């Protein structure tokens, strides 16, 4: 007959799939009962909504049956109490009482891409959402940090509304239908319509919290939906996040040359490359004959991209389907080959990113 101690020892080999520490070390094994060939294990999760709880339970069964394949293992999953979470938070911080969660040390984010525009309404959030959805469809692990604090629309586009759960290691971002992790100030406000009029320091601390207190886990790409424009608010975000590259969204009505030139200045200042420019709402397709109509004339973005030595990633049409799916929280269902080069380019950058180590704040 196996002993409780033998089982506990075996469970030391079971890792929390996101925190990458043993479930024994994380104090998640609350109870082990052995009665003949029957083993009952109770696991206390760091957060009840843990998306990978099924895999933890499977791993527990496997680890116990490795001792004796004839054992009948029953796993009960529950959630840690607030005291247990607090104790774990402290333990992960090396016993020190700190205000922050340990999430920042545990997150492993390979690539951070900032989606920027010259002004509001050009489709920056839509492009950020389409990029995240496209990368996710390719199987990458993706999150969206909605840094557009004063006009946060990311949760609406993805149809995500539930408030984030508080786990022992940090704030748990809700996950969209397609599997994209989402964090936005809108998820933390009681009334989503509440206008957020915040000043610089508050924006800075919200952005810092979205980075350091949110448990993103392992991500290939974190897409940051930037505040509109290339002035103060955008600069604040850039200064507070370790952005790997920028994607600029323009529309044909934009004073594109000025936007690109300002963004290029900012990019230079931050020593961050502009990976490319997407022209949104470039043309329309006639619903009757399928002909392309260049309502605003031929876009000049391609020449502009060349002038500023960056990539022209293509044009997206004005497409009623985009606003329809966006309004109904189903932006992930939008497919358009015109957007593929952008997704491909970012996926390629992510595949080449060598460091998966936690980033540090620049400031
Ligand atoms: P921004 O983030 O730049 O303020 P949004 O992404 O919120 O802009 O888009 C503004 C509005 O335009 C939204 O209602 C969105 O659905 C719509 N929109 C954006 N891009 C397109 C497009 N290519 N075709 C049709 N509607 C679009």
Coordinates of C-alpha atoms and ligand atoms in Angstrom, one line a residue:
X1 CA 0.0 0.0 0.0
X2 CA 1.3 3.5 -0.8
X3 CA 1.6 6.1 1.9
X4 CA 0.5 9.7 2.0
X5 CA 4.1 10.7 2.1
X6 CA 5.0 8.7 -1.0
X7 CA 2.1 10.3 -2.8
X8 CA 3.2 13.8 -1.6
X9 CA 6.7 13.1 -2.9
X10 CA 5.3 11.9 -6.2
X11 CA 3.3 15.1 -6.5
X12 CA 6.4 17.2 -6.1
X13 CA 7.0 16.4 -9.8
X14 CA 3.7 17.9 -10.9
X15 CA 4.1 21.4 -12.1
X16 CA 1.6 24.2 -12.3
X17 CA 1.5 24.7 -16.1
X18 CA 1.6 28.4 -15.8
X19 CA 3.6 29.2 -12.7
X20 CA 6.1 26.5 -13.6
X21 CA 6.6 25.5 -10.0
X22 CA 5.7 22.2 -8.3
X23 CA 2.2 22.1 -6.9
X24 CA 3.7 20.9 -3.6
X25 CA 6.0 23.9 -3.4
X26 CA 3.0 26.2 -4.2
X27 CA 1.1 24.6 -1.3
X28 CA -1.7 23.5 -3.7
X29 CA -1.9 20.0 -2.3
X30 CA -4.4 20.4 0.4
X31 CA -5.3 16.8 1.3
X32 CA -4.3 13.3 0.4
X33 CA -6.4 10.4 1.6
X34 CA -5.5 6.7 1.0
X35 CA -7.9 3.9 1.6
X36 CA -6.7 0.6 0.1
X37 CA -6.4 1.2 -3.6
X38 CA -8.4 4.4 -3.5
X39 CA -6.6 7.7 -3.4
X40 CA -8.3 11.0 -2.9
X41 CA -6.3 14.2 -3.6
X42 CA -7.7 17.7 -3.0
X43 CA -5.9 20.4 -5.0
X44 CA -6.5 24.1 -4.1
X45 CA -6.0 26.2 -7.2
X46 CA -4.5 29.7 -7.0
X47 CA -7.6 30.9 -8.8
X48 CA -10.9 29.1 -9.4
X49 CA -11.1 30.0 -13.1
X50 CA -7.6 28.6 -13.8
X51 CA -7.9 27.6 -17.5
X52 CA -5.5 24.7 -17.2
X53 CA -7.1 23.0 -14.2
X54 CA -7.9 19.9 -16.3
X55 CA -4.2 19.4 -17.1
X56 CA -3.2 19.7 -13.4
X57 CA -5.8 17.1 -12.5
X58 CA -4.5 14.7 -15.3
X59 CA -1.0 15.2 -14.1
X60 CA -1.9 14.4 -10.5
X61 CA -3.5 11.2 -11.6
X62 CA -0.5 10.2 -13.7
X63 CA 2.0 11.0 -11.0
X64 CA 0.1 8.9 -8.4
X65 CA -0.5 6.0 -10.8
X66 CA 3.2 6.0 -11.6
X67 CA 3.6 4.6 -8.0
X68 CA 1.1 1.9 -8.7
X69 CA -1.0 1.7 -11.9
X70 CA -3.8 -0.1 -10.1
X71 CA -4.5 2.9 -7.8
X72 CA -7.9 4.5 -8.3
X73 CA -7.2 8.2 -8.1
X74 CA -9.9 10.8 -7.5
X75 CA -8.9 14.5 -7.8
X76 CA -11.0 17.3 -6.3
X77 CA -10.3 20.8 -7.4
X78 CA -11.1 23.7 -5.1
X79 CA -9.8 27.3 -4.7
X80 CA -7.3 28.6 -2.2
X81 CA -8.7 30.6 0.7
X82 CA -7.7 34.3 0.9
X83 CA -5.3 33.4 3.7
X84 CA -3.7 30.7 1.6
X85 CA -3.4 33.0 -1.4
X86 CA -1.8 35.7 0.8
X87 CA 0.7 33.2 2.2
X88 CA 1.6 32.0 -1.3
X89 CA 1.9 35.5 -2.6
X90 CA 4.4 36.2 0.2
X91 CA 6.2 33.0 -0.3
X92 CA 6.7 33.7 -4.0
X93 CA 8.0 37.1 -3.1
X94 CA 10.7 35.6 -1.0
X95 CA 8.9 36.2 2.3
X96 CA 9.0 39.9 1.9
X97 CA 5.8 42.0 2.3
X98 CA 5.4 44.0 -0.9
X99 CA 2.5 45.8 -2.3
X100 CA 2.8 44.1 -5.7
X101 CA 1.9 40.7 -6.8
X102 CA 4.7 38.4 -7.9
X103 CA 3.2 38.1 -11.4
X104 CA 5.9 40.3 -13.0
X105 CA 8.7 37.8 -12.0
X106 CA 6.7 34.8 -13.3
X107 CA 5.4 36.3 -16.6
X108 CA 7.4 35.2 -19.6
X109 CA 6.5 37.4 -22.5
X110 CA 8.5 37.1 -25.7
X111 CA 7.3 40.0 -27.8
X112 CA 5.5 43.2 -27.0
X113 CA 4.0 44.9 -30.0
X114 CA 2.4 48.4 -29.7
X115 CA -0.4 49.3 -32.1
X116 CA -0.4 53.1 -32.6
X117 CA -2.2 55.7 -34.6
X118 CA -2.1 59.4 -35.3
X119 CA -5.6 60.1 -34.0
X120 CA -8.7 58.3 -32.7
X121 CA -11.1 56.6 -35.0
X122 CA -8.7 55.2 -37.6
X123 CA -9.3 51.6 -36.5
X124 CA -6.3 51.2 -34.2
X125 CA -8.2 49.0 -31.6
X126 CA -9.7 47.0 -34.5
X127 CA -6.3 46.3 -36.0
X128 CA -4.9 45.4 -32.5
X129 CA -7.8 43.0 -32.0
X130 CA -7.4 41.5 -35.5
X131 CA -3.7 41.1 -35.0
X132 CA -4.2 39.3 -31.7
X133 CA -6.9 37.0 -33.2
X134 CA -4.8 36.2 -36.2
X135 CA -1.8 35.3 -34.1
X136 CA -3.9 33.2 -31.9
X137 CA -5.4 31.3 -34.9
X138 CA -1.8 30.4 -35.8
X139 CA -1.5 28.8 -32.4
X140 CA 0.6 31.5 -30.7
X141 CA -0.1 32.4 -27.0
X142 CA -1.4 35.9 -27.1
X143 CA -2.6 38.6 -24.8
X144 CA -4.0 42.1 -25.4
X145 CA -3.2 44.9 -23.0
X146 CA -5.7 47.7 -23.6
X147 CA -3.6 50.8 -22.8
X148 CA -6.2 53.1 -24.4
X149 CA -7.2 54.0 -20.9
X150 CA -9.5 56.8 -21.9
X151 CA -11.4 54.9 -24.6
X152 CA -11.0 51.2 -23.8
X153 CA -12.7 49.2 -26.5
X154 CA -10.8 45.9 -26.5
X155 CA -13.2 44.0 -24.2
X156 CA -16.2 45.1 -26.3
X157 CA -14.5 43.9 -29.5
X158 CA -13.8 40.4 -28.0
X159 CA -17.1 40.2 -26.1
X160 CA -15.3 39.8 -22.8
X161 CA -17.1 41.4 -19.9
X162 CA -16.4 39.5 -16.7
X163 CA -14.2 41.1 -14.1
X164 CA -10.8 39.6 -13.8
X165 CA -10.3 37.1 -10.9
X166 CA -7.7 37.8 -8.2
X167 CA -5.3 34.9 -8.0
X168 CA -2.4 34.3 -5.6
X169 CA 0.2 35.3 -8.1
X170 CA -1.7 38.2 -9.7
X171 CA -4.8 39.5 -11.5
X172 CA -6.0 36.8 -13.9
X173 CA -6.8 38.2 -17.3
X174 CA -10.1 36.9 -18.7
X175 CA -9.8 34.8 -21.8
X176 CA -11.7 35.4 -25.0
X177 CA -13.6 32.7 -26.9
X178 CA -10.6 32.3 -29.2
X179 CA -8.2 32.0 -26.4
X180 CA -6.7 35.6 -26.2
X181 CA -6.0 36.9 -22.7
X182 CA -7.4 40.4 -22.2
X183 CA -6.8 43.1 -19.7
X184 CA -8.4 46.5 -19.8
X185 CA -9.5 49.2 -17.4
X186 CA -13.0 48.6 -18.7
X187 CA -13.0 45.2 -17.0
X188 CA -12.2 46.8 -13.7
X189 CA -14.9 49.5 -13.9
X190 CA -18.4 48.7 -12.6
X191 CA -20.0 50.5 -15.4
X192 CA -18.4 49.9 -18.8
X193 CA -19.7 53.2 -20.1
X194 CA -18.0 55.2 -17.4
X195 CA -15.8 57.8 -19.0
X196 CA -12.3 57.6 -17.7
X197 CA -10.7 61.0 -17.4
X198 CA -7.3 60.3 -16.0
X199 CA -4.1 62.3 -15.8
X200 CA -0.7 61.1 -16.7
X201 CA 0.4 59.7 -13.3
X202 CA -2.7 57.7 -12.9
X203 CA -2.4 56.3 -16.5
X204 CA 1.2 55.5 -15.7
X205 CA 0.3 53.5 -12.6
X206 CA -2.6 51.7 -14.3
X207 CA -0.2 50.7 -17.2
X208 CA 2.4 49.6 -14.7
X209 CA -0.1 47.5 -12.9
X210 CA -1.3 45.9 -16.1
X211 CA 2.2 44.9 -16.6
X212 CA 3.4 43.9 -13.2
X213 CA 0.3 42.7 -11.4
X214 CA -1.4 40.8 -14.2
X215 CA -0.5 37.2 -14.4
X216 CA -0.1 36.8 -18.2
X217 CA 1.9 33.6 -17.8
X218 CA 3.8 32.5 -21.0
X219 CA 3.0 34.6 -24.0
X220 CA 4.5 34.7 -27.4
X221 CA 3.0 38.1 -28.2
X222 CA 1.4 40.8 -26.0
X223 CA -0.4 43.2 -28.3
X224 CA -0.7 46.7 -26.7
X225 CA -3.6 48.9 -27.9
X226 CA -2.0 52.3 -27.4
X227 CA -3.8 55.5 -26.6
X228 CA -4.6 57.4 -29.8
X229 CA -2.0 59.9 -31.1
X230 CA 1.7 60.1 -30.8
X231 CA 1.9 62.7 -28.0
X232 CA 2.0 62.5 -24.2
X233 CA -0.3 59.5 -23.4
X234 CA 1.3 57.3 -26.0
X235 CA 4.8 58.3 -24.9
X236 CA 3.9 57.5 -21.2
X237 CA 2.9 54.0 -22.2
X238 CA 6.0 53.5 -24.4
X239 CA 8.2 54.6 -21.5
X240 CA 6.5 52.1 -19.1
X241 CA 6.4 49.0 -21.2
X242 CA 9.2 47.1 -22.9
X243 CA 7.9 47.4 -26.4
X244 CA 9.7 45.3 -29.0
X245 CA 8.2 47.0 -32.1
X246 CA 5.5 49.4 -33.3
X247 CA 2.7 48.9 -35.8
X248 CA 1.3 52.1 -37.1
X249 CA -2.3 52.4 -38.3
X250 CA -3.2 55.2 -40.7
X251 CA -6.2 55.9 -42.8
X252 CA -6.3 57.7 -46.2
X253 CA -7.9 60.7 -44.6
X254 CA -5.1 61.0 -42.1
X255 CA -2.4 63.6 -42.5
X256 CA -0.3 60.4 -42.8
X257 CA 3.0 62.0 -43.5
X258 CA 2.8 64.0 -40.3
X259 CA 1.6 60.9 -38.3
X260 CA 4.4 58.7 -39.6
X261 CA 7.0 61.4 -39.0
X262 CA 5.9 61.9 -35.4
X263 CA 5.7 58.2 -34.8
X264 CA 9.2 57.8 -36.3
X265 CA 10.5 60.5 -33.9
X266 CA 9.0 58.8 -30.9
X267 CA 10.3 55.4 -32.0
X268 CA 13.8 56.9 -32.4
X269 CA 13.5 58.4 -28.9
X270 CA 12.4 55.1 -27.4
X271 CA 15.0 53.2 -29.5
X272 CA 12.1 51.0 -30.7
X273 CA 11.6 50.1 -34.4
X274 CA 8.5 50.7 -36.4
X275 CA 7.8 47.3 -37.8
X276 CA 5.3 48.5 -40.4
X277 CA 2.3 50.5 -41.4
X278 CA -1.2 49.3 -42.0
X279 CA -3.6 51.5 -44.0
X280 CA -7.1 51.0 -42.7
X281 CA -10.4 52.0 -44.4
X282 CA -8.5 52.3 -47.6
X283 CA -11.1 51.4 -50.1
X284 CA -14.6 49.8 -50.4
X285 CA -15.8 46.8 -52.3
X286 CA -19.0 47.4 -54.3
X287 CA -21.6 44.9 -52.8
X288 CA -23.2 44.5 -56.3
X289 CA -20.3 44.1 -58.7
X290 CA -17.4 43.3 -56.3
X291 CA -15.4 46.2 -57.8
X292 CA -12.8 48.0 -55.7
X293 CA -13.6 51.7 -55.1
X294 CA -10.8 53.9 -54.0
X295 CA -13.0 56.4 -52.3
X296 CA -10.1 58.6 -51.1
X297 CA -7.9 58.1 -54.1
X298 CA -5.0 55.7 -54.1
X299 CA -3.3 55.6 -50.7
X300 CA 0.1 57.1 -50.5
X301 CA 1.1 55.0 -47.6
X302 CA 3.3 52.6 -49.5
X303 CA 5.5 55.5 -50.7
X304 CA 5.5 56.9 -47.2
X305 CA 6.6 53.6 -45.6
X306 CA 9.5 53.5 -48.1
X307 CA 10.4 57.0 -47.3
X308 CA 10.6 56.2 -43.5
X309 CA 12.3 53.0 -44.2
X310 CA 9.6 50.7 -42.8
X311 CA 7.4 48.0 -44.2
X312 CA 4.0 48.7 -45.9
X313 CA 1.9 45.9 -44.4
X314 CA -1.1 46.4 -46.7
X315 CA -4.6 47.9 -46.8
X316 CA -7.8 47.0 -45.1
X317 CA -11.1 47.9 -46.9
X318 CA -14.0 49.7 -45.2
X319 CA -16.0 46.6 -44.5
X320 CA -19.4 46.7 -42.8
X321 CA -18.5 43.2 -41.5
X322 CA -15.7 44.6 -39.4
X323 CA -18.0 47.0 -37.5
X324 CA -20.8 44.4 -37.3
X325 CA -18.5 41.8 -35.7
X326 CA -16.8 44.4 -33.6
X327 CA -20.0 45.7 -32.2
X328 CA -21.2 42.2 -31.3
X329 CA -18.0 41.2 -29.6
X330 CA -17.1 38.7 -32.3
X331 CA -14.1 40.4 -33.9
X332 CA -12.2 37.1 -33.8
X333 CA -14.5 35.8 -36.4
X334 CA -13.4 38.3 -39.0
X335 CA -11.1 36.9 -41.7
X336 CA -9.5 38.8 -44.4
X337 CA -6.4 37.7 -46.4
X338 CA -5.5 41.4 -46.7
X339 CA -4.4 41.3 -43.0
X340 CA -2.3 38.2 -43.3
X341 CA 1.0 39.9 -44.0
X342 CA 0.7 41.9 -40.7
X343 CA 0.0 38.7 -38.7
X344 CA 2.8 36.8 -40.6
X345 CA 5.3 39.6 -39.9
X346 CA 4.6 39.7 -36.1
X347 CA 4.6 35.9 -35.9
X348 CA 8.0 35.9 -37.6
X349 CA 9.3 38.5 -35.1
X350 CA 8.0 36.4 -32.2
X351 CA 9.5 33.2 -33.5
X352 CA 12.9 35.0 -33.6
X353 CA 12.6 36.5 -30.1
X354 CA 15.2 34.7 -28.1
X355 CA 14.5 35.9 -24.6
X356 CA 11.5 34.6 -22.7
X357 CA 12.8 36.1 -19.5
X358 CA 10.7 38.5 -17.5
X359 CA 11.1 42.1 -18.6
X360 CA 12.0 44.9 -16.2
X361 CA 10.5 48.3 -16.2
X362 CA 12.5 50.9 -18.0
X363 CA 11.7 53.5 -15.4
Ligands
LIG1 P1 -9.5 53.6 -32.9 O1 -9.0 52.6 -32.0 O2 -8.5 54.1 -33.8 O3 -10.2 54.8 -32.2 P2 -11.6 51.7 -33.6 O4 -10.8 50.5 -33.9 O5 -12.3 51.8 -32.3 O6 -10.7 53.0 -33.8 O7 -12.6 51.9 -34.8 C1 -13.5 53.0 -34.8 C2 -14.8 52.5 -35.5 O8 -14.6 52.2 -36.9 C3 -15.4 51.2 -34.9 O9 -16.8 51.4 -34.9 C4 -14.9 50.2 -35.9 O10 -15.9 49.1 -35.9 C5 -14.9 50.9 -37.2 N1 -13.9 50.4 -38.1 C6 -12.6 50.3 -37.9 N2 -12.0 49.8 -39.0 C7 -13.0 49.5 -39.9 C8 -13.0 49.0 -41.3 N3 -11.9 48.6 -41.9 N4 -14.2 48.9 -41.9 C9 -15.4 49.3 -41.2 N5 -15.4 49.8 -40.0 C10 -14.2 49.9 -39.3

